[in-house]
Amino acid sequence: MQPFHGEYGPFNETYYGIFAVESPATISNHALQITPDSININFSLANKSGRVLLNKSFILWEDDGAGGVRVASFNSSFLISIARVANSRPGEGFAFLIAPDLVLPENSSGQYLGLTNSTTDSNPENGIVAIELDTFKQEFDPDDNHMGLNIHSVLSLKNVSLDDLGIEIAPVGGRNHTVWVHYDGSSKKMEVYMAEEGKAKPATPALAAELDLKDHVREKSYFGFAASTGSNSQLNCVLRWNLTVEMLSDDSVENGGSDNKRLIKICVGVGVALSSLLLIGVGVLFCYHLHKKKAASDPNLLGALKTLPGTPREFPFKDLQKATNNFHEKHKLGEGGFGVVYKGLLTKENIQIAVKKFSRDDIKGQDDFLSELTIINRLRHKHLVRLLEFGRVQNVSNSFFEHLACWICIKLLISSHNNSNRAVDKSFDEAQSSILRGLKVVSDNNPDFD
């Protein structure tokens, strides 16, 4: 993955959107003022602390998937101005900081350098690693002009006097310095270089130490600066800052990597579950389809139908739908045993038909269906419609009949709606009488008819 790289400065108010500036720190005079910078004689610069951190977290270590841990490398360089106030004695100090959050600890002025306080100092859970430039000698310091590596505490794990290198952090008259901090996540080594502004980076680091960040900082951490003043004060200014951080596999420029890692795990888990459900669903649908197909092509039913006298022809269901306009209500002629009768037209043969649609709710099984078709198929009379064909589709069966003149009386009854009531009553009486006579004829000529 491409490393993160940022170059910052000269600074102005737009940088408030990039940095978390913890008061009394400010961005002014083209610099990050880590502690206050004021010419107001009524404003005290003593006993202050501040922080300015890049408002973005980085994943600094992660599991490598093989039982080990990967640690991110980073490089940082910054131009600083640590100046005395009116050439008075300076104090306390400035630090380049790796922190677990953006919060400035309370009561972190003086010797605590804006890093810790009396409660959190030396606590291994505080997640603090820093490079300090200290200008005030405490009892645990080598002098008042030294560099130190701080782990969880302002008591440096390792320090070095800068006098031996010919460097004074806050000289009279002021002077800017460039600091380089290099950390190799593979070799677990930290190196810090320092030189006056305009000079090349020295060949030898001012401070070097072995350091496994995994053991000391949070997986997700922030980079920035902290500083403090005590009874003595100084100006702690950052004029330029460059930062390059290795992006681990689950990190991103936009979001914290651990969040992405958790999101990926959740998505993978949900994806596996959904895939399993999908496969189960496909299997169930496939089995259901095979069952319905088997039921629709039951050889026992087909064999029984083909043994009917005259062997009525099986007709495609789609042709039946077309003939009855998909069993439209306006084609409904009436209801009888086991189903509803519709009028239809076979356009290819130009034959009017009556279609009886058997439903699953009305007919209890194949035996009822076969019994109905067997009886109808055996009936023969000049006044009775004859079975022509049958059709089947899934759970619905249909039989087709010649649509003969007996249905015309119904059409006449419907069309006579606009005639006088007397005419309608007369037509209805005639139709009723015709139906009764027809039933008598069928009964007389078919002993099996009930």
Coordinates of C-alpha atoms in Angstrom, one line a residue:
M1 CA 0.0 0.0 0.0
Q2 CA 1.1 3.6 -0.6
P3 CA 2.4 5.3 2.5
F4 CA 0.7 8.3 4.0
H5 CA 2.6 11.5 3.4
G6 CA 1.8 15.0 4.6
E7 CA 3.7 18.3 4.3
Y8 CA 2.5 21.1 6.5
G9 CA 3.3 24.8 6.8
P10 CA 3.6 27.8 6.7
F11 CA 0.6 27.6 8.9
N12 CA -2.6 29.7 8.9
E13 CA -6.1 29.4 10.2
T14 CA -7.1 26.8 7.6
Y15 CA -5.0 24.3 9.5
Y16 CA -7.6 24.3 12.3
G17 CA -9.4 21.9 10.0
I18 CA -6.4 19.5 9.8
F19 CA -5.1 19.7 13.4
A20 CA -6.6 19.2 16.8
V21 CA -5.4 22.3 18.7
E22 CA -5.7 22.0 22.4
S23 CA -6.0 25.4 24.1
P24 CA -4.0 27.4 25.1
A25 CA -2.2 26.2 21.9
T26 CA -3.0 28.3 18.8
I27 CA -2.1 28.6 15.1
S28 CA -0.8 32.1 14.6
N29 CA 2.2 34.0 13.1
H30 CA 2.5 31.3 10.5
A31 CA 3.4 28.7 13.2
L32 CA 1.9 26.1 15.5
Q33 CA 2.1 27.8 18.8
I34 CA 2.2 24.8 21.1
T35 CA 2.2 27.1 24.2
P36 CA 0.9 30.7 24.1
D37 CA 2.8 33.4 22.2
S38 CA 1.6 36.8 23.4
I39 CA 3.1 40.3 23.6
N40 CA 0.4 41.3 26.1
I41 CA 2.3 42.2 29.2
N42 CA -0.7 41.3 31.4
F43 CA -0.8 37.7 30.0
S44 CA 1.3 35.2 31.8
L45 CA 3.2 32.6 29.8
A46 CA 4.2 30.6 32.9
N47 CA 2.8 27.2 33.9
K48 CA 1.1 26.5 30.6
S49 CA 0.8 23.3 28.6
G50 CA -0.6 22.6 25.1
R51 CA -0.9 20.0 22.3
V52 CA -1.3 20.2 18.6
L53 CA -2.0 16.8 16.9
L54 CA -2.8 15.7 13.4
N55 CA -6.5 15.0 13.4
K56 CA -6.1 11.6 12.0
S57 CA -5.2 8.3 13.6
F58 CA -2.8 5.7 12.2
I59 CA -2.6 1.9 12.7
L60 CA 0.9 1.5 14.1
W61 CA 0.8 -2.3 14.5
E62 CA -1.3 -5.3 13.6
D63 CA -1.4 -9.1 13.5
D64 CA 0.4 -10.4 10.4
G65 CA -1.8 -13.4 10.0
A66 CA 1.1 -15.8 10.7
G67 CA 1.2 -15.5 14.5
G68 CA 3.4 -12.4 14.5
V69 CA 2.9 -8.7 14.5
R70 CA 3.7 -6.1 11.9
V71 CA 4.8 -2.7 13.1
A72 CA 4.6 0.4 10.9
S73 CA 7.6 2.5 10.1
F74 CA 7.5 6.3 10.0
N75 CA 9.7 9.3 9.2
S76 CA 9.1 12.8 10.5
S77 CA 11.0 16.1 10.1
F78 CA 10.0 19.4 11.6
L79 CA 11.5 22.9 11.8
I80 CA 11.1 24.4 15.3
S81 CA 11.8 27.7 17.0
I82 CA 12.1 27.4 20.8
A83 CA 12.9 30.9 22.0
R84 CA 13.5 32.7 25.3
V85 CA 11.1 35.4 26.3
A86 CA 13.0 38.7 26.6
N87 CA 16.3 36.7 26.8
S88 CA 15.2 35.3 30.2
R89 CA 16.0 31.8 31.3
P90 CA 13.9 29.3 29.3
G91 CA 11.8 26.5 30.5
E92 CA 10.3 23.8 30.5
G93 CA 10.3 21.8 27.2
F94 CA 9.0 20.6 23.9
A95 CA 8.2 17.1 22.6
F96 CA 7.4 15.2 19.4
L97 CA 4.5 12.9 20.5
I98 CA 2.7 9.7 19.7
A99 CA -0.5 9.7 21.7
P100 CA -3.6 7.4 22.0
D101 CA -6.0 10.3 21.7
L102 CA -6.3 14.1 21.2
V103 CA -6.8 15.1 24.8
L104 CA -4.5 17.3 26.7
P105 CA -4.1 16.0 30.3
E106 CA -5.0 18.4 33.0
N107 CA -2.2 19.9 35.1
S108 CA 0.4 18.8 32.6
S109 CA 2.5 22.0 32.7
G110 CA 6.0 22.4 34.1
Q111 CA 8.0 19.1 34.2
Y112 CA 5.2 17.1 32.6
L113 CA 5.7 18.8 29.2
G114 CA 2.0 18.4 28.2
L115 CA 2.6 14.6 28.1
T116 CA 1.3 13.4 31.4
N117 CA 0.4 14.6 34.9
S118 CA 1.0 13.4 38.4
T119 CA -1.7 10.7 38.0
T120 CA -0.9 9.3 34.6
D121 CA 2.9 9.6 34.6
S122 CA 4.7 6.2 34.5
N123 CA 1.4 4.4 33.8
P124 CA 2.1 1.9 31.1
E125 CA -1.5 2.2 30.0
N126 CA -1.2 5.8 28.9
G127 CA 0.2 4.9 25.5
I128 CA 2.7 7.8 25.4
V129 CA 6.0 7.7 23.4
A130 CA 7.8 11.0 22.9
I131 CA 11.1 12.7 21.9
E132 CA 11.6 15.6 24.3
L133 CA 13.8 18.7 24.0
D134 CA 14.1 19.8 27.6
T135 CA 15.4 23.3 28.6
F136 CA 14.9 23.0 32.4
K137 CA 16.9 20.7 34.6
Q138 CA 14.9 18.5 37.0
E139 CA 16.6 16.3 39.5
F140 CA 16.3 13.4 37.1
D141 CA 17.7 15.3 34.1
P142 CA 21.4 15.4 33.0
D143 CA 21.2 19.2 32.3
D144 CA 19.0 21.9 31.0
N145 CA 19.8 21.3 27.3
H146 CA 19.1 17.7 26.5
M147 CA 17.2 15.3 24.2
G148 CA 15.4 12.3 25.6
L149 CA 13.2 9.3 24.7
N150 CA 10.2 9.2 26.9
I151 CA 8.1 6.0 27.3
H152 CA 4.9 6.5 29.4
S153 CA 6.8 9.1 31.6
V154 CA 8.7 12.3 31.6
L155 CA 11.6 10.4 33.2
S156 CA 13.5 9.6 29.9
L157 CA 14.3 6.0 29.1
K158 CA 17.4 7.3 27.4
N159 CA 18.7 10.9 27.1
V160 CA 21.7 12.7 25.7
S161 CA 23.1 16.2 26.4
L162 CA 23.1 18.4 23.3
D163 CA 26.1 20.3 24.6
D164 CA 28.3 17.6 23.3
L165 CA 26.9 18.1 19.8
G166 CA 27.3 21.9 19.8
I167 CA 23.5 22.4 19.8
E168 CA 21.6 24.8 22.1
I169 CA 17.9 24.3 22.0
A170 CA 17.0 27.9 23.1
P171 CA 20.0 30.2 22.6
V172 CA 20.0 33.9 23.4
G173 CA 18.9 35.7 20.4
G174 CA 17.0 32.7 19.1
R175 CA 17.8 30.1 16.4
N176 CA 15.7 27.6 14.5
H177 CA 16.5 23.9 14.3
T178 CA 15.5 21.0 12.2
V179 CA 14.8 17.6 13.8
W180 CA 14.5 14.3 12.0
V181 CA 12.8 11.3 13.7
H182 CA 13.1 7.9 11.9
Y183 CA 11.5 4.7 13.1
D184 CA 12.0 1.3 11.4
G185 CA 9.2 -1.1 12.2
S186 CA 11.1 -4.1 11.0
S187 CA 14.3 -3.6 13.0
K188 CA 12.4 -1.8 15.9
K189 CA 15.0 1.0 16.0
M190 CA 14.4 4.7 16.7
E191 CA 16.9 7.4 15.5
V192 CA 16.7 11.1 16.1
Y193 CA 18.9 13.7 14.3
M194 CA 19.1 17.5 15.0
A195 CA 20.8 20.4 13.3
E196 CA 20.5 24.2 12.9
E197 CA 18.2 25.3 10.2
G198 CA 19.8 25.2 6.7
K199 CA 22.3 22.5 7.6
A200 CA 22.2 18.9 6.3
K201 CA 21.0 16.1 8.4
P202 CA 24.0 14.8 10.4
A203 CA 25.5 11.4 9.5
T204 CA 25.1 10.2 13.1
P205 CA 21.9 10.4 15.1
A206 CA 21.9 12.4 18.3
L207 CA 19.9 9.7 20.0
A208 CA 19.3 6.0 19.0
A209 CA 17.4 3.3 20.8
E210 CA 15.8 -0.1 20.2
L211 CA 12.0 0.3 20.6
D212 CA 9.1 -2.0 19.8
L213 CA 6.1 0.4 19.5
K214 CA 3.7 -2.5 19.8
D215 CA 4.6 -2.8 23.5
H216 CA 4.0 0.8 24.3
V217 CA 1.5 2.6 22.0
R218 CA -2.1 1.8 21.1
E219 CA -2.8 0.0 17.9
K220 CA -4.5 3.2 16.7
S221 CA -2.5 6.3 17.6
Y222 CA -1.9 10.0 16.7
F223 CA 1.2 12.1 15.8
G224 CA 1.8 15.6 16.9
F225 CA 3.5 17.9 19.4
A226 CA 3.3 18.9 23.1
A227 CA 5.0 21.5 25.2
S228 CA 4.9 23.2 28.5
T229 CA 6.2 26.1 30.5
G230 CA 6.9 26.3 34.3
S231 CA 8.1 29.0 36.5
N232 CA 10.3 29.9 33.6
S233 CA 8.7 30.3 30.2
Q234 CA 9.6 30.0 26.5
L235 CA 7.9 30.1 23.1
N236 CA 7.4 26.6 21.5
C237 CA 6.8 27.0 17.8
V238 CA 6.6 24.6 14.9
L239 CA 7.3 26.3 11.5
R240 CA 7.2 23.3 9.2
W241 CA 6.3 19.6 9.5
N242 CA 6.6 16.6 7.2
L243 CA 5.2 13.2 8.1
T244 CA 5.4 9.9 6.3
V245 CA 3.8 6.8 7.8
E246 CA 3.7 3.2 6.4
M247 CA 0.1 2.1 5.9
L248 CA -0.5 -1.4 7.1
S249 CA -2.8 -3.7 5.2
D250 CA -6.0 -2.9 7.2
D251 CA -5.3 0.9 7.4
S252 CA -6.6 3.6 5.1
V253 CA -6.1 7.3 4.7
E254 CA -9.7 8.0 5.4
N255 CA -10.5 5.7 8.4
G256 CA -8.8 4.0 11.2
G257 CA -7.6 0.5 10.1
S258 CA -9.0 -1.4 13.1
D259 CA -12.4 -0.2 12.2
N260 CA -12.0 -1.4 8.7
K261 CA -10.7 -4.7 9.9
R262 CA -13.7 -5.2 12.1
L263 CA -16.0 -4.1 9.2
I264 CA -14.3 -6.6 6.9
K265 CA -14.7 -9.4 9.4
I266 CA -18.4 -8.5 9.8
C267 CA -18.9 -8.3 6.0
V268 CA -17.2 -11.7 5.5
G269 CA -19.3 -13.3 8.2
V270 CA -22.5 -11.9 6.9
G271 CA -21.5 -12.8 3.3
V272 CA -20.8 -16.5 4.3
A273 CA -24.1 -16.7 6.2
L274 CA -26.1 -15.2 3.2
S275 CA -24.3 -17.5 0.8
S276 CA -25.2 -20.5 2.9
L277 CA -28.8 -19.4 3.1
L278 CA -28.9 -18.8 -0.7
L279 CA -27.5 -22.3 -1.4
I280 CA -30.1 -23.8 0.9
G281 CA -32.8 -21.7 -0.7
V282 CA -31.7 -22.8 -4.2
G283 CA -31.7 -26.4 -3.1
V284 CA -35.2 -26.2 -1.6
L285 CA -36.6 -24.5 -4.7
F286 CA -34.9 -27.1 -6.9
C287 CA -36.4 -30.0 -5.0
Y288 CA -39.8 -28.2 -4.9
H289 CA -39.6 -27.7 -8.7
L290 CA -38.8 -31.4 -9.3
H291 CA -41.7 -32.4 -7.1
K292 CA -44.1 -30.2 -8.9
K293 CA -42.8 -31.3 -12.3
K294 CA -43.1 -34.9 -11.2
A295 CA -46.7 -34.3 -10.0
A296 CA -47.6 -32.5 -13.2
S297 CA -46.3 -35.4 -15.4
D298 CA -47.7 -38.2 -13.2
P299 CA -47.7 -41.2 -15.5
N300 CA -50.6 -42.8 -13.6
L301 CA -52.8 -39.8 -14.3
L302 CA -51.8 -39.6 -17.9
G303 CA -52.4 -43.4 -18.3
A304 CA -55.9 -43.1 -16.8
L305 CA -56.9 -40.2 -19.0
K306 CA -55.7 -41.9 -22.1
T307 CA -57.9 -44.9 -21.3
L308 CA -61.1 -42.8 -21.5
P309 CA -63.4 -43.8 -24.3
G310 CA -62.6 -41.8 -27.4
T311 CA -59.3 -40.7 -25.9
P312 CA -59.9 -36.9 -25.4
R313 CA -56.9 -34.9 -26.6
E314 CA -54.7 -33.0 -24.0
F315 CA -54.6 -29.4 -24.8
P316 CA -51.9 -26.8 -23.9
F317 CA -52.9 -24.7 -20.9
K318 CA -51.6 -21.5 -22.6
D319 CA -54.1 -22.0 -25.4
L320 CA -56.8 -22.4 -22.9
Q321 CA -55.8 -19.1 -21.2
K322 CA -55.8 -17.4 -24.6
A323 CA -59.3 -18.8 -25.5
T324 CA -60.8 -17.5 -22.2
N325 CA -58.8 -14.2 -22.0
N326 CA -57.0 -15.7 -19.0
F327 CA -60.3 -16.9 -17.4
H328 CA -61.6 -13.3 -17.3
E329 CA -64.7 -12.7 -15.2
K330 CA -66.7 -11.5 -18.2
H331 CA -66.3 -15.0 -19.7
K332 CA -67.7 -16.8 -16.7
L333 CA -70.9 -18.8 -17.5
G334 CA -71.6 -20.4 -14.1
E335 CA -70.4 -22.6 -11.4
G336 CA -70.9 -26.3 -10.9
G337 CA -69.5 -29.3 -9.2
F338 CA -65.8 -29.0 -8.5
G339 CA -65.3 -25.8 -10.5
V340 CA -66.3 -22.7 -12.6
V341 CA -67.3 -22.8 -16.3
Y342 CA -66.0 -20.2 -18.7
K343 CA -66.8 -19.4 -22.3
G344 CA -63.9 -19.4 -24.8
L345 CA -63.0 -19.3 -28.5
L346 CA -60.4 -21.5 -30.2
T347 CA -59.3 -19.0 -32.8
K348 CA -57.4 -21.4 -34.9
E349 CA -60.3 -23.8 -35.2
N350 CA -62.9 -21.0 -35.0
I351 CA -64.9 -23.0 -32.4
Q352 CA -66.7 -21.7 -29.4
I353 CA -66.0 -23.8 -26.3
A354 CA -67.0 -24.0 -22.6
V355 CA -64.1 -24.6 -20.2
K356 CA -64.6 -26.0 -16.7
K357 CA -61.8 -25.1 -14.4
F358 CA -61.3 -27.5 -11.5
S359 CA -59.6 -25.9 -8.5
R360 CA -57.6 -27.6 -5.7
D361 CA -60.0 -26.3 -3.1
D362 CA -63.0 -27.8 -4.8
I363 CA -61.6 -31.2 -5.9
K364 CA -59.9 -33.3 -3.3
G365 CA -57.6 -35.4 -5.5
Q366 CA -56.9 -37.1 -8.8
D367 CA -59.7 -39.7 -8.2
D368 CA -62.4 -36.9 -8.1
F369 CA -61.0 -35.4 -11.3
L370 CA -60.9 -38.7 -13.1
S371 CA -64.4 -39.6 -12.0
E372 CA -65.8 -36.3 -13.3
L373 CA -64.0 -36.6 -16.7
T374 CA -65.1 -40.3 -17.0
I375 CA -68.8 -39.5 -16.5
I376 CA -68.8 -36.5 -18.8
N377 CA -66.8 -38.4 -21.5
R378 CA -69.4 -41.2 -21.5
L379 CA -72.4 -38.9 -21.8
R380 CA -73.8 -38.6 -25.4
H381 CA -76.9 -36.6 -26.3
K382 CA -77.9 -34.1 -28.9
H383 CA -78.8 -31.6 -26.2
L384 CA -75.7 -32.1 -24.1
V385 CA -72.3 -30.6 -24.7
R386 CA -69.6 -33.2 -25.4
L387 CA -66.1 -33.5 -23.9
L388 CA -63.5 -32.5 -26.5
E389 CA -60.2 -32.2 -24.7
F390 CA -58.6 -31.9 -21.2
G391 CA -55.7 -29.8 -19.9
R392 CA -53.6 -29.8 -16.8
V393 CA -51.3 -27.2 -15.1
Q394 CA -49.7 -27.7 -11.7
N395 CA -52.5 -27.8 -9.1
V396 CA -55.3 -26.8 -11.5
S397 CA -57.1 -29.1 -14.0
N398 CA -59.4 -28.0 -16.8
S399 CA -61.8 -29.8 -19.1
F400 CA -63.1 -28.3 -22.4
F401 CA -66.5 -28.7 -23.9
E402 CA -68.3 -27.7 -27.1
H403 CA -70.1 -24.5 -26.5
L404 CA -73.5 -25.4 -28.0
A405 CA -76.8 -23.5 -28.4
C406 CA -77.8 -24.3 -24.8
W407 CA -75.6 -21.4 -23.7
I408 CA -77.2 -19.1 -26.2
C409 CA -80.2 -18.8 -24.0
I410 CA -78.0 -17.3 -21.2
K411 CA -76.6 -14.8 -23.7
L412 CA -80.2 -13.9 -24.6
L413 CA -81.0 -13.4 -21.0
I414 CA -78.1 -11.1 -20.5
S415 CA -78.7 -9.1 -23.7
S416 CA -82.3 -8.7 -22.9
H417 CA -81.5 -6.7 -19.8
N418 CA -82.5 -3.4 -21.5
N419 CA -85.9 -4.9 -22.6
S420 CA -89.0 -4.6 -20.5
N421 CA -89.3 -6.5 -17.3
R422 CA -92.0 -8.5 -18.8
A423 CA -89.8 -9.6 -21.7
V424 CA -87.0 -10.6 -19.3
D425 CA -89.4 -12.6 -17.1
K426 CA -90.7 -14.4 -20.1
S427 CA -87.2 -15.2 -21.4
F428 CA -86.2 -16.5 -18.0
D429 CA -89.2 -18.7 -17.7
E430 CA -88.6 -20.1 -21.2
A431 CA -84.9 -20.8 -20.4
Q432 CA -85.8 -22.4 -17.1
S433 CA -88.4 -24.7 -18.8
S434 CA -85.8 -25.6 -21.5
I435 CA -83.2 -26.6 -18.8
L436 CA -85.7 -28.8 -17.0
R437 CA -86.8 -30.5 -20.2
G438 CA -83.1 -31.1 -21.0
L439 CA -82.4 -32.6 -17.7
K440 CA -85.4 -35.0 -18.1
V441 CA -84.2 -36.1 -21.5
V442 CA -80.7 -36.8 -20.2
S443 CA -82.1 -38.8 -17.3
D444 CA -84.3 -40.8 -19.5
N445 CA -81.6 -41.7 -22.0
N446 CA -78.7 -42.3 -19.5
P447 CA -79.5 -44.8 -16.7
D448 CA -76.3 -43.8 -14.9
F449 CA -77.2 -40.1 -14.7
D450 CA -78.3 -38.8 -11.3

